Coordinates of C-alpha atoms in Angstrom, one line a residue:
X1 CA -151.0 38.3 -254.9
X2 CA -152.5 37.6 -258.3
X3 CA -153.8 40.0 -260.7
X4 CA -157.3 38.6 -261.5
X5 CA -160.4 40.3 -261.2
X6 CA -163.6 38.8 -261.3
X7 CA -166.0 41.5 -262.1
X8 CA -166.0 44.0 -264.7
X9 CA -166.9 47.7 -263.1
X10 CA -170.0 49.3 -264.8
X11 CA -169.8 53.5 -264.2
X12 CA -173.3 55.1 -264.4
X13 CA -172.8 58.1 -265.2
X14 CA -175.5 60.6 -263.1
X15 CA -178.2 62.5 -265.7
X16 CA -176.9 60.5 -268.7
X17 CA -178.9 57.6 -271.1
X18 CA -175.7 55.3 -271.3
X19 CA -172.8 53.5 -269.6
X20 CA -169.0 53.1 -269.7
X21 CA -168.3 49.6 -269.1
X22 CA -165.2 48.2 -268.8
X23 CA -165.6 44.8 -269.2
X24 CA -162.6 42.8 -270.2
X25 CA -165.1 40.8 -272.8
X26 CA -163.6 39.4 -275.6
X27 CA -164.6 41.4 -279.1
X28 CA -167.3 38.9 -280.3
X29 CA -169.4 39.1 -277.0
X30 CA -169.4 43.1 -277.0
X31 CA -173.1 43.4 -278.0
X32 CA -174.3 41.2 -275.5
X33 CA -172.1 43.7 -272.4
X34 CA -173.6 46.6 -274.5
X35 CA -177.5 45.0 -274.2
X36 CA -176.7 44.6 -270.1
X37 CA -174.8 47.7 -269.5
X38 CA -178.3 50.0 -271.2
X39 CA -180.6 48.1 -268.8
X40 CA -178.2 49.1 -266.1
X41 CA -178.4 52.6 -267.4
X42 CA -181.7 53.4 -267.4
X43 CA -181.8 51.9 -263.0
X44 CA -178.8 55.0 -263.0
X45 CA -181.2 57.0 -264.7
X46 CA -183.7 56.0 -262.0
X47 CA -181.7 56.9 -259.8
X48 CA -180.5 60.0 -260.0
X49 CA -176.8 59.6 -259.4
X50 CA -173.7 57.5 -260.2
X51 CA -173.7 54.3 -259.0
X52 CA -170.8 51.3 -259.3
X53 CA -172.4 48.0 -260.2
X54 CA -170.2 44.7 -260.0
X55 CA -170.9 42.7 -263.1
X56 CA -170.8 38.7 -262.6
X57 CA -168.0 36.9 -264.3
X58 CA -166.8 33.1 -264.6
X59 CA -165.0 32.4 -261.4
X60 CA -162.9 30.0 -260.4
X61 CA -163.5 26.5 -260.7
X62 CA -163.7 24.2 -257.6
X63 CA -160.6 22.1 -257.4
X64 CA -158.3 24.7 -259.1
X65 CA -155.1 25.6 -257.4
X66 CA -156.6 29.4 -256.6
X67 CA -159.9 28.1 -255.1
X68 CA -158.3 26.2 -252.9
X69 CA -156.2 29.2 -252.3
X70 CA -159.4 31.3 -251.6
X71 CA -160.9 29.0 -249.3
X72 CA -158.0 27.9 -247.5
X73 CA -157.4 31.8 -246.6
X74 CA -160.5 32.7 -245.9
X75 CA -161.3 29.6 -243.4
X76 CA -158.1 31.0 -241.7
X77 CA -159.4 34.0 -241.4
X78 CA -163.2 33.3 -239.8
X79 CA -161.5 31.2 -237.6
X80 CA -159.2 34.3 -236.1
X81 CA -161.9 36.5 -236.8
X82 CA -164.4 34.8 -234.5
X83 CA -162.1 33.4 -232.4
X84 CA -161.0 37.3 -231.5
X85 CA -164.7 37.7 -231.0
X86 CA -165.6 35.1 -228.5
X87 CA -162.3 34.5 -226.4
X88 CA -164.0 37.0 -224.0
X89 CA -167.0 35.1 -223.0
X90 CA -165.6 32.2 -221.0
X91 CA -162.6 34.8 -219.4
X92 CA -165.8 36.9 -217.6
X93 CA -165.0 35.8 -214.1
X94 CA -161.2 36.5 -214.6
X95 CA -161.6 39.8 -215.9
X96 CA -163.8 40.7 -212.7
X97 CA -161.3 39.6 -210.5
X98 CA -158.2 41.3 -212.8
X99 CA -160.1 44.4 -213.1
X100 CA -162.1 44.5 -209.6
X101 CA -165.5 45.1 -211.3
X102 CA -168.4 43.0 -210.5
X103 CA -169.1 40.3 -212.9
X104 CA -172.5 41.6 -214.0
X105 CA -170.5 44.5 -215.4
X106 CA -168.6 42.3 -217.3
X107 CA -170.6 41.0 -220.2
X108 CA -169.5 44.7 -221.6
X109 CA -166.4 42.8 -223.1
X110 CA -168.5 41.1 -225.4
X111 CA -171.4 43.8 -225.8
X112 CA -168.6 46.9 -226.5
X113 CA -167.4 44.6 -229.2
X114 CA -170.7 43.1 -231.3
X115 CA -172.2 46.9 -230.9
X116 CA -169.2 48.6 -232.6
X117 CA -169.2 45.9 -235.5
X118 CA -172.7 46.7 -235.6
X119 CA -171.1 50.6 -236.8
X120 CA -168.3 48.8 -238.7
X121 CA -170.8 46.7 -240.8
X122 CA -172.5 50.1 -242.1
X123 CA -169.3 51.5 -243.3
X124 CA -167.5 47.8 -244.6
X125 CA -169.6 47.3 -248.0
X126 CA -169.1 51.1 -248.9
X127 CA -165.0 50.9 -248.0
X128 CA -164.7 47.6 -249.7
X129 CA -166.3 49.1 -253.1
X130 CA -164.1 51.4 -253.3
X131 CA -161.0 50.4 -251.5
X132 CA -161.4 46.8 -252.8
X133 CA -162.2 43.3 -251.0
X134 CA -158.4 42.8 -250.0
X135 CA -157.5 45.7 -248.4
X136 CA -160.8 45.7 -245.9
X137 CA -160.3 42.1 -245.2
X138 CA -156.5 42.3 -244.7
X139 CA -156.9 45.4 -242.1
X140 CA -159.6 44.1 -240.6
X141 CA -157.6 41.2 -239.2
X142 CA -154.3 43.2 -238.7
X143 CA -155.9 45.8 -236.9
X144 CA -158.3 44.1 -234.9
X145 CA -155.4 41.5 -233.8
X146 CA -153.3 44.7 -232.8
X147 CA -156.1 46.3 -230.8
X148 CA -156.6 42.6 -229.1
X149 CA -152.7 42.6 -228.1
X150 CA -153.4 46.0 -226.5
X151 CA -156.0 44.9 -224.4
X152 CA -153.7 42.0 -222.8
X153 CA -151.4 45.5 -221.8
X154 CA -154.9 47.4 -220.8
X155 CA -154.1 49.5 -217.2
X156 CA -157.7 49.4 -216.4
X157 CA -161.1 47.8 -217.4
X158 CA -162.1 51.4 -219.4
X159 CA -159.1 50.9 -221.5
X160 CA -159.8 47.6 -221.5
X161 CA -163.4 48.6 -223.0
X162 CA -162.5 51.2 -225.6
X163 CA -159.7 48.3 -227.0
X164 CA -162.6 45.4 -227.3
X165 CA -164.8 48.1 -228.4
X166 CA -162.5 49.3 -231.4
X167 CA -161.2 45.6 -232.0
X168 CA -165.2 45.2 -233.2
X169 CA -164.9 48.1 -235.5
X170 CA -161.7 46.7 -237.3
X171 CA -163.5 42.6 -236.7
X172 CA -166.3 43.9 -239.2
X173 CA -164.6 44.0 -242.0
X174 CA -163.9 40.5 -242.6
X175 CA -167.3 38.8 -242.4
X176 CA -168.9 42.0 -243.7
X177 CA -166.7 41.5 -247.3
X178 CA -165.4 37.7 -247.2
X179 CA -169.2 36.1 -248.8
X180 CA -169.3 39.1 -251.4
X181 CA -165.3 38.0 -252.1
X182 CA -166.2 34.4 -252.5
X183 CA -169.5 35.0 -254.8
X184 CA -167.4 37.2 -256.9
X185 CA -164.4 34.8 -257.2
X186 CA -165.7 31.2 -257.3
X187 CA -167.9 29.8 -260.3
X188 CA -171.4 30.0 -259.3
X189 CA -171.6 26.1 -259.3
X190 CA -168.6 25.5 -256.7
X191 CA -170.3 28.8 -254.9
X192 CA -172.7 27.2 -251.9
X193 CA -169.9 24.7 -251.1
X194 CA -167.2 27.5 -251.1
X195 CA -169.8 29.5 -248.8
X196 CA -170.1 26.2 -246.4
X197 CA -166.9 25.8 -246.0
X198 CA -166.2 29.9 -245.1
X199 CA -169.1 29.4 -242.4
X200 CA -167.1 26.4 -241.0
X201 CA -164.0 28.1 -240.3
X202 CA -166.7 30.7 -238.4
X203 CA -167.8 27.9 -236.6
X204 CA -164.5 26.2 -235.6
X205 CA -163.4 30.2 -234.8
X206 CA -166.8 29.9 -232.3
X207 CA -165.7 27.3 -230.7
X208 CA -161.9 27.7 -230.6
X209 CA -162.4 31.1 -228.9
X210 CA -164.6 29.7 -226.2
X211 CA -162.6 26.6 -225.3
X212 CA -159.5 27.4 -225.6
X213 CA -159.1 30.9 -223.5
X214 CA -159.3 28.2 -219.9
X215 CA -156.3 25.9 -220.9
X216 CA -154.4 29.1 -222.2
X217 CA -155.2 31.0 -219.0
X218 CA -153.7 28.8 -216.8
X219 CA -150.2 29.4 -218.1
X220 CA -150.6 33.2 -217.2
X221 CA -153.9 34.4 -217.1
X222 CA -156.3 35.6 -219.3
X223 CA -153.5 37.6 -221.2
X224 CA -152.2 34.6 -222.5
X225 CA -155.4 34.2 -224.8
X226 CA -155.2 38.0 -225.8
X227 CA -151.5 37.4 -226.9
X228 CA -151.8 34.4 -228.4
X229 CA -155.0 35.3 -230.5
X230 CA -154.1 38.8 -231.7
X231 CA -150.8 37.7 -233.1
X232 CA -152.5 34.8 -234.9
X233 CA -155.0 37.9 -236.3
X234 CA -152.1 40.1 -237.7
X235 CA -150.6 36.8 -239.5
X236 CA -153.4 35.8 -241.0
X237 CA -154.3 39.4 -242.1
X238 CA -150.6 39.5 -243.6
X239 CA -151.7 36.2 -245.3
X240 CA -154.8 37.3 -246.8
X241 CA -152.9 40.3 -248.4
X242 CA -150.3 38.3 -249.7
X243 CA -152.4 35.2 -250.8
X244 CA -155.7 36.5 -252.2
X245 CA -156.2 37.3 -255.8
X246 CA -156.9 40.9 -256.1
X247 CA -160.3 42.5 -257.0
X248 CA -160.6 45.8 -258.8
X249 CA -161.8 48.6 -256.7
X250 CA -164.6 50.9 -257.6
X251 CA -163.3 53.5 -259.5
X252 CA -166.3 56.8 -258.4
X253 CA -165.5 59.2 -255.5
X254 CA -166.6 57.6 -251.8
X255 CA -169.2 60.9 -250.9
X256 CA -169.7 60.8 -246.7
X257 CA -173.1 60.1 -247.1
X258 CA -172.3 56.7 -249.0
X259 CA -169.9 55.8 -246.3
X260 CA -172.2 56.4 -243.7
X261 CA -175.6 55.5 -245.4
X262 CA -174.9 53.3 -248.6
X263 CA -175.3 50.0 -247.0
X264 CA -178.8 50.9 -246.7
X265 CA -179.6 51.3 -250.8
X266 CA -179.1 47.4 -250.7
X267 CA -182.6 47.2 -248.7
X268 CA -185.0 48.9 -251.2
X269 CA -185.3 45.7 -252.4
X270 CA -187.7 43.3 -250.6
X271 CA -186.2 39.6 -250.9
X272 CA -183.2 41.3 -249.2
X273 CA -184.5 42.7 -246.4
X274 CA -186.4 39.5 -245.5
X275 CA -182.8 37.8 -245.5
X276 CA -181.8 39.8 -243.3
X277 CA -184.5 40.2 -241.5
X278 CA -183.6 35.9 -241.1
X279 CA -180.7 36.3 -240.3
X280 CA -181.6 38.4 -236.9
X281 CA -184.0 35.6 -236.3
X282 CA -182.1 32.8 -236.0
X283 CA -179.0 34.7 -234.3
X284 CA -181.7 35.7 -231.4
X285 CA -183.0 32.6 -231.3
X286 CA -179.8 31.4 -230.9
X287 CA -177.8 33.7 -228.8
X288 CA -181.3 34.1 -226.5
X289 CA -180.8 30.0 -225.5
X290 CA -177.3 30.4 -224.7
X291 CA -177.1 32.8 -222.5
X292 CA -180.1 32.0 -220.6
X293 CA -179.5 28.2 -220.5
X294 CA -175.9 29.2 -218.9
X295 CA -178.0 30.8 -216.1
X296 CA -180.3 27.9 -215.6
X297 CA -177.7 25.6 -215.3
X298 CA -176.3 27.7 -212.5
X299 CA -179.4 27.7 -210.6
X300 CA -181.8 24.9 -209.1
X301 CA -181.9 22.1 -209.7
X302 CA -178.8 21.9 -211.8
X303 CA -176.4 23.7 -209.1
X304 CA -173.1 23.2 -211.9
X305 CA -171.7 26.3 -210.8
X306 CA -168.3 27.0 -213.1
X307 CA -169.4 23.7 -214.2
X308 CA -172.1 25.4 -216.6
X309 CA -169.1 26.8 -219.1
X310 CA -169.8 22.8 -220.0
X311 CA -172.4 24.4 -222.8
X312 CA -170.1 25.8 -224.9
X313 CA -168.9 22.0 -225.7
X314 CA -172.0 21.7 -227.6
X315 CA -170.4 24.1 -230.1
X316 CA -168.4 22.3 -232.0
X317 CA -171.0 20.2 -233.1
X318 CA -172.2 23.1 -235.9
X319 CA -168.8 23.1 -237.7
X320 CA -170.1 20.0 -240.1
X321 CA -173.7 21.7 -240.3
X322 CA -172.9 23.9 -243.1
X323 CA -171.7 21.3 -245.3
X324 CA -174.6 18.7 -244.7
X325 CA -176.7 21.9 -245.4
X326 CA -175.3 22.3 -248.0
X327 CA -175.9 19.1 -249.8
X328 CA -179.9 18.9 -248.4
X329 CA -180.3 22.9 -250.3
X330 CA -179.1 20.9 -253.8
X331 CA -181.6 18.3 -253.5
X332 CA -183.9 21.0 -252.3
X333 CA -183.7 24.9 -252.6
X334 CA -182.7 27.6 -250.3
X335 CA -186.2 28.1 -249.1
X336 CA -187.1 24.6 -248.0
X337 CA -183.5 24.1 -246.8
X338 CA -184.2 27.6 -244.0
X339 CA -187.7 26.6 -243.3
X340 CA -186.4 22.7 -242.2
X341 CA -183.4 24.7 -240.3
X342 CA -185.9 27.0 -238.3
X343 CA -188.2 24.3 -237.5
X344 CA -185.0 22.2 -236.2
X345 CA -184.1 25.1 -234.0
X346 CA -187.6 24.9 -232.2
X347 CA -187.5 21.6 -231.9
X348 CA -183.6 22.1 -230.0
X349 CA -185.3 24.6 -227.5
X350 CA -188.2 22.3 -227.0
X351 CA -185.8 19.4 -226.5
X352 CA -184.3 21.7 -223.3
X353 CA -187.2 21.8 -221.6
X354 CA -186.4 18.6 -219.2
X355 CA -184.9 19.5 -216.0
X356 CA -182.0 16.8 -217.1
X357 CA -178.2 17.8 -217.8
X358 CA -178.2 15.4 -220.5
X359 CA -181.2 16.8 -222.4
X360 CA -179.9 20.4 -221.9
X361 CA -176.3 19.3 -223.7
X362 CA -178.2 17.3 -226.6
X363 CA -180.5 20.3 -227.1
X364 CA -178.2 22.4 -227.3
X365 CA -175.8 20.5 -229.4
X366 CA -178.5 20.2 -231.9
X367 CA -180.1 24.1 -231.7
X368 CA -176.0 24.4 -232.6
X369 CA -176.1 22.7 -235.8
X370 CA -179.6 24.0 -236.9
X371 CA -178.4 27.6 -236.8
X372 CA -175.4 27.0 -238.5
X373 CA -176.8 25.4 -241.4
X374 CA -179.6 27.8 -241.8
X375 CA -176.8 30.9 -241.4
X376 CA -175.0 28.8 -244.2
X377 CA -177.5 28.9 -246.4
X378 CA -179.0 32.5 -245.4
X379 CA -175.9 34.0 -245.7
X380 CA -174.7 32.6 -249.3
X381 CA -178.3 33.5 -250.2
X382 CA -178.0 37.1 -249.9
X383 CA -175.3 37.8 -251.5
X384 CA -176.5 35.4 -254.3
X385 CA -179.4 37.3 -254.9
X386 CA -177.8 40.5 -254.5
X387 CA -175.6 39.6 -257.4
X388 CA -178.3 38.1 -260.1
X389 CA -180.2 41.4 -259.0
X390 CA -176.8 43.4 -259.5
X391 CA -176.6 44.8 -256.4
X392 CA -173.7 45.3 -254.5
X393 CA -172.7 41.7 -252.9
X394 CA -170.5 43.9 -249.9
X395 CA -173.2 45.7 -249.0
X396 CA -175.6 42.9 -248.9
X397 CA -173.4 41.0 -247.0
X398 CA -172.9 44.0 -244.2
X399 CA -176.4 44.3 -244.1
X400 CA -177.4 41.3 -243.5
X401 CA -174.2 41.1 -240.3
X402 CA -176.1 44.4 -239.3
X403 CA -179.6 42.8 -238.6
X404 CA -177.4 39.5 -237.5
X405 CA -175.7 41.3 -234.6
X406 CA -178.9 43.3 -233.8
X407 CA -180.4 40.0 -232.9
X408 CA -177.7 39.0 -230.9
X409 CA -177.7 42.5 -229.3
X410 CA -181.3 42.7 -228.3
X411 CA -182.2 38.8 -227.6
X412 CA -178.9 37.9 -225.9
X413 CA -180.0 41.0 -222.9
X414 CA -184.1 40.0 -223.1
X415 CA -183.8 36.3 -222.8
X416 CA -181.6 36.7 -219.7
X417 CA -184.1 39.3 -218.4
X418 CA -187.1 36.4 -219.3
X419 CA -185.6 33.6 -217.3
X420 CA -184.5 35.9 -214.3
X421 CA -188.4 36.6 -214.1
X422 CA -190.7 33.8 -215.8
X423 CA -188.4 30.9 -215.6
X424 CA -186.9 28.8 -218.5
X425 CA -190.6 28.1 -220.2
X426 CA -190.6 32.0 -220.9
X427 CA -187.3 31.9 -223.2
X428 CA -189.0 28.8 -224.7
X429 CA -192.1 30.9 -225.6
X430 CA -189.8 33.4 -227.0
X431 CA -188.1 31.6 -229.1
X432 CA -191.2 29.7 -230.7
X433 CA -192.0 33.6 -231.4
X434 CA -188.9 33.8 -233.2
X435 CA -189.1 30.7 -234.8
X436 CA -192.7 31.4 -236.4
X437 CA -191.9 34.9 -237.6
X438 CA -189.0 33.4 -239.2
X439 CA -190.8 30.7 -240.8
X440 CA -193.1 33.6 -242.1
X441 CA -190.4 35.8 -243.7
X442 CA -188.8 32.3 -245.4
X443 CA -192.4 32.0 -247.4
X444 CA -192.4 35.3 -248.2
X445 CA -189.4 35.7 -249.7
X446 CA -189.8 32.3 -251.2
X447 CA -192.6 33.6 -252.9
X448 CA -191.0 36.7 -254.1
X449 CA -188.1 34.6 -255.7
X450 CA -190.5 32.8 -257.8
X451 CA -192.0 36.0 -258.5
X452 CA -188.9 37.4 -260.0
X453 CA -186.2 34.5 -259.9
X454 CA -183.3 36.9 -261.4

């Protein structure tokens, strides 16, 4: 594991009118860490108490041997991240009939796991500061890959539970830290591709751990995908240790309070919170379709049966979304580049409407792609514009997976509620409702970014 850090640490101290900076600056460009480190001093001062602020740094270039280190790794590792996620969702039937619970109980495998990353998210950005990016990330795959292998030994669907539901507390520390890690590695101009390519290996994880549980399970059942899945994790945690270059830890005590509550400080700051606030629109959008198109397709006039796991084919489709997003926010900016995603996702839904297999698979193929892109780009934004605003890049990052899952939480249970009682045009109307509050926050923030572009 290399030695290179990529950020300087800044120590405020609490009740004083100066810094310590460590900065790692050669002699001549002193002053100029001096000038920054007395501005930084008096938002201490502001304060009240020490903070740690991450100072930015060249990073490394595209096309040099450790940034193709960093994103090879890290690719790796959203893809055995999410792919530890998902393998649940297709396995539901199984695990009612291994278990003897009734299938509407068993959505909990999914639920126990994105609500206890929900907890793990609040307590990632804080760890990560002062444990350092490596460590989190690395024993976030090694444990949640060992709490997956458990639950392929699990006597009982409780135990069963409390294994998925602890697997999500260790799964948050990857995506929670891996975006801050990249911003604070890569050179800002090889950052948005170096972000692309991270949300990729998400994607691919997506749709690995939804198509290939089926296959697996026929050569032993739905164990096979727990075994096969959690080992992968542990490697590629052991990978990430070994491969990474290191960061530098903050070096200020971890109080309870910041554990439990620092996440939060990220969010006094408005262009943040509308992020994030983006981020749990598009996720509900997106999650809300899914779920309730799977039901639909179940139902008159479709009558697919186990046929309607066909959906999650239309997955794939997102992994090159990120990268074409990419390219349209350089000819654009991030604003346009979200507002031309989240008018693409309506115009997915809409596209659904037909009672017609074909339009249903196209629809969702493209509301697939949309939301990919525009999590591309929402996701390197935040932790962009927590770093020109020196705030800390973890915890922007876990905030932002915090309003992301909340979306997925609370759309994934109401849009299957919608459809049970108002039919498919209800989850329609919904998701227009999503779309427009999401175009609104996009313009807002848009405006605060010109307002104070950092």
């Amino acid at each position: 594991m290399g030695s290179r850090s990529s950020s300087s640490s800044i120590l405020i101290l609490p009740g004083a009118g100066h810094a310590v900076v460590g900065t790692g600056l050669p002699p001549n460009s002193m002053p100029c860490a001096v000038g920054g480190s007395l501005a930084v001093g008096c938002v201490g001062l502001c304060l009240g108490e020490g903070v740690s602020i991450r100072t930015p740094s060249p990073g490394f270039p595209a096309g040099s041997p450790q940034y193709r280190r960093i994103l090879g790794t890290l690719g790796l590792g959203g893809l055995a991240n999410f792919a530890v996620i998902y393998f649940v969702q297709p396995l539901l039937p199984q695990f009612a009939r291994s278990f003897g619970v009734a299938e509407g109980a068993t959505g909990a495998a999914l639920s126990a796991t994105t609500l206890a990353m929900m907890v793990g998210l609040l307590l990632a950005g804080p760890l990560a500061d002062a444990l350092g990016r490596i460590w989190v990330m690395s024993g976030s795959l090694v444990l949640s890959g060992l709490f997956t292998l458990g639950c392929a030994l699990a006597p009982n669907w409780e135990i069963f539970l409390v294994l998925r539901a602890l697997s999500g507390l260790a799964l948050a520390g990857l995506p929670a830290i891996a975006l801050a890690y990249l911003r604070e590695q890569v050179d800002n101009a090889a950052h948005p591709a170096a972000n692309a390519f991270y949300i990729a290996g998400t994607a691919m994880g997506g749709a690995l751990g939804r198509l290939l549980p089926q296959p697996l399970s026929e050569l032993g059942g739905w164990q096979v995908s727990a075994w096969v899945l959690g080992v992968f994790s542990v490697l590629i945690g052991v990978v990430v240790m070994v491969a990474l270059p290191a960061d530098a830890p903050s070096k200020q005590r971890l109080p309870v309070h910041e554990v439990l509550f620092g996440t939060f400080t990220v969010l006094r700051h408005a262009q943040i919170v509308l992020i994030c606030v983006l981020g749990g629109l598009i996720m509900a959008v997106f999650v809300g379709a899914y779920n309730a198109i799977a039901l639909r397709l179940e139902a008159e006039p479709f009558n697919l049966g186990n046929e309607a796991a066909l959906v999650y084919l239309a997955y794939p489709v997102g992994i090159l979304a990120p990268a074409i997003f990419r390219r349209i926010g350089a000819r654009l900016d991030r604003p346009a580049t979200v507002v031309a995603g989240l008018l693409l996702m309506g115009v997915a839904v809409a596209v659904t409407s037909p009672d017609l297999v074909a339009t249903a698979m196209f629809g969702l193929g493209l509301l697939t792609f949309a939301f990919m892109g525009t999590h591309s780009m929402l996701s390197g934004w935040v932790v962009d514009r927590a770093h020109r605003l020196r705030l800390s890049t973890a915890r922007a990052s876990s905030a932002y997976l915090v309003l992301y899952y909340a979306g997925s939480t609370v759309s994934g249970t109401l849009s299957t509620h919608l459809w049970s009682s108002f039919g498919w045009i209800s989850v329609m109307l919904w998701s227009a409702a999503l779309v427009l509050a999401g175009l609104v926050c996009a313009g807002a923030v848009a405006v605060l970014q010109r307002r104070d572009p950092a």
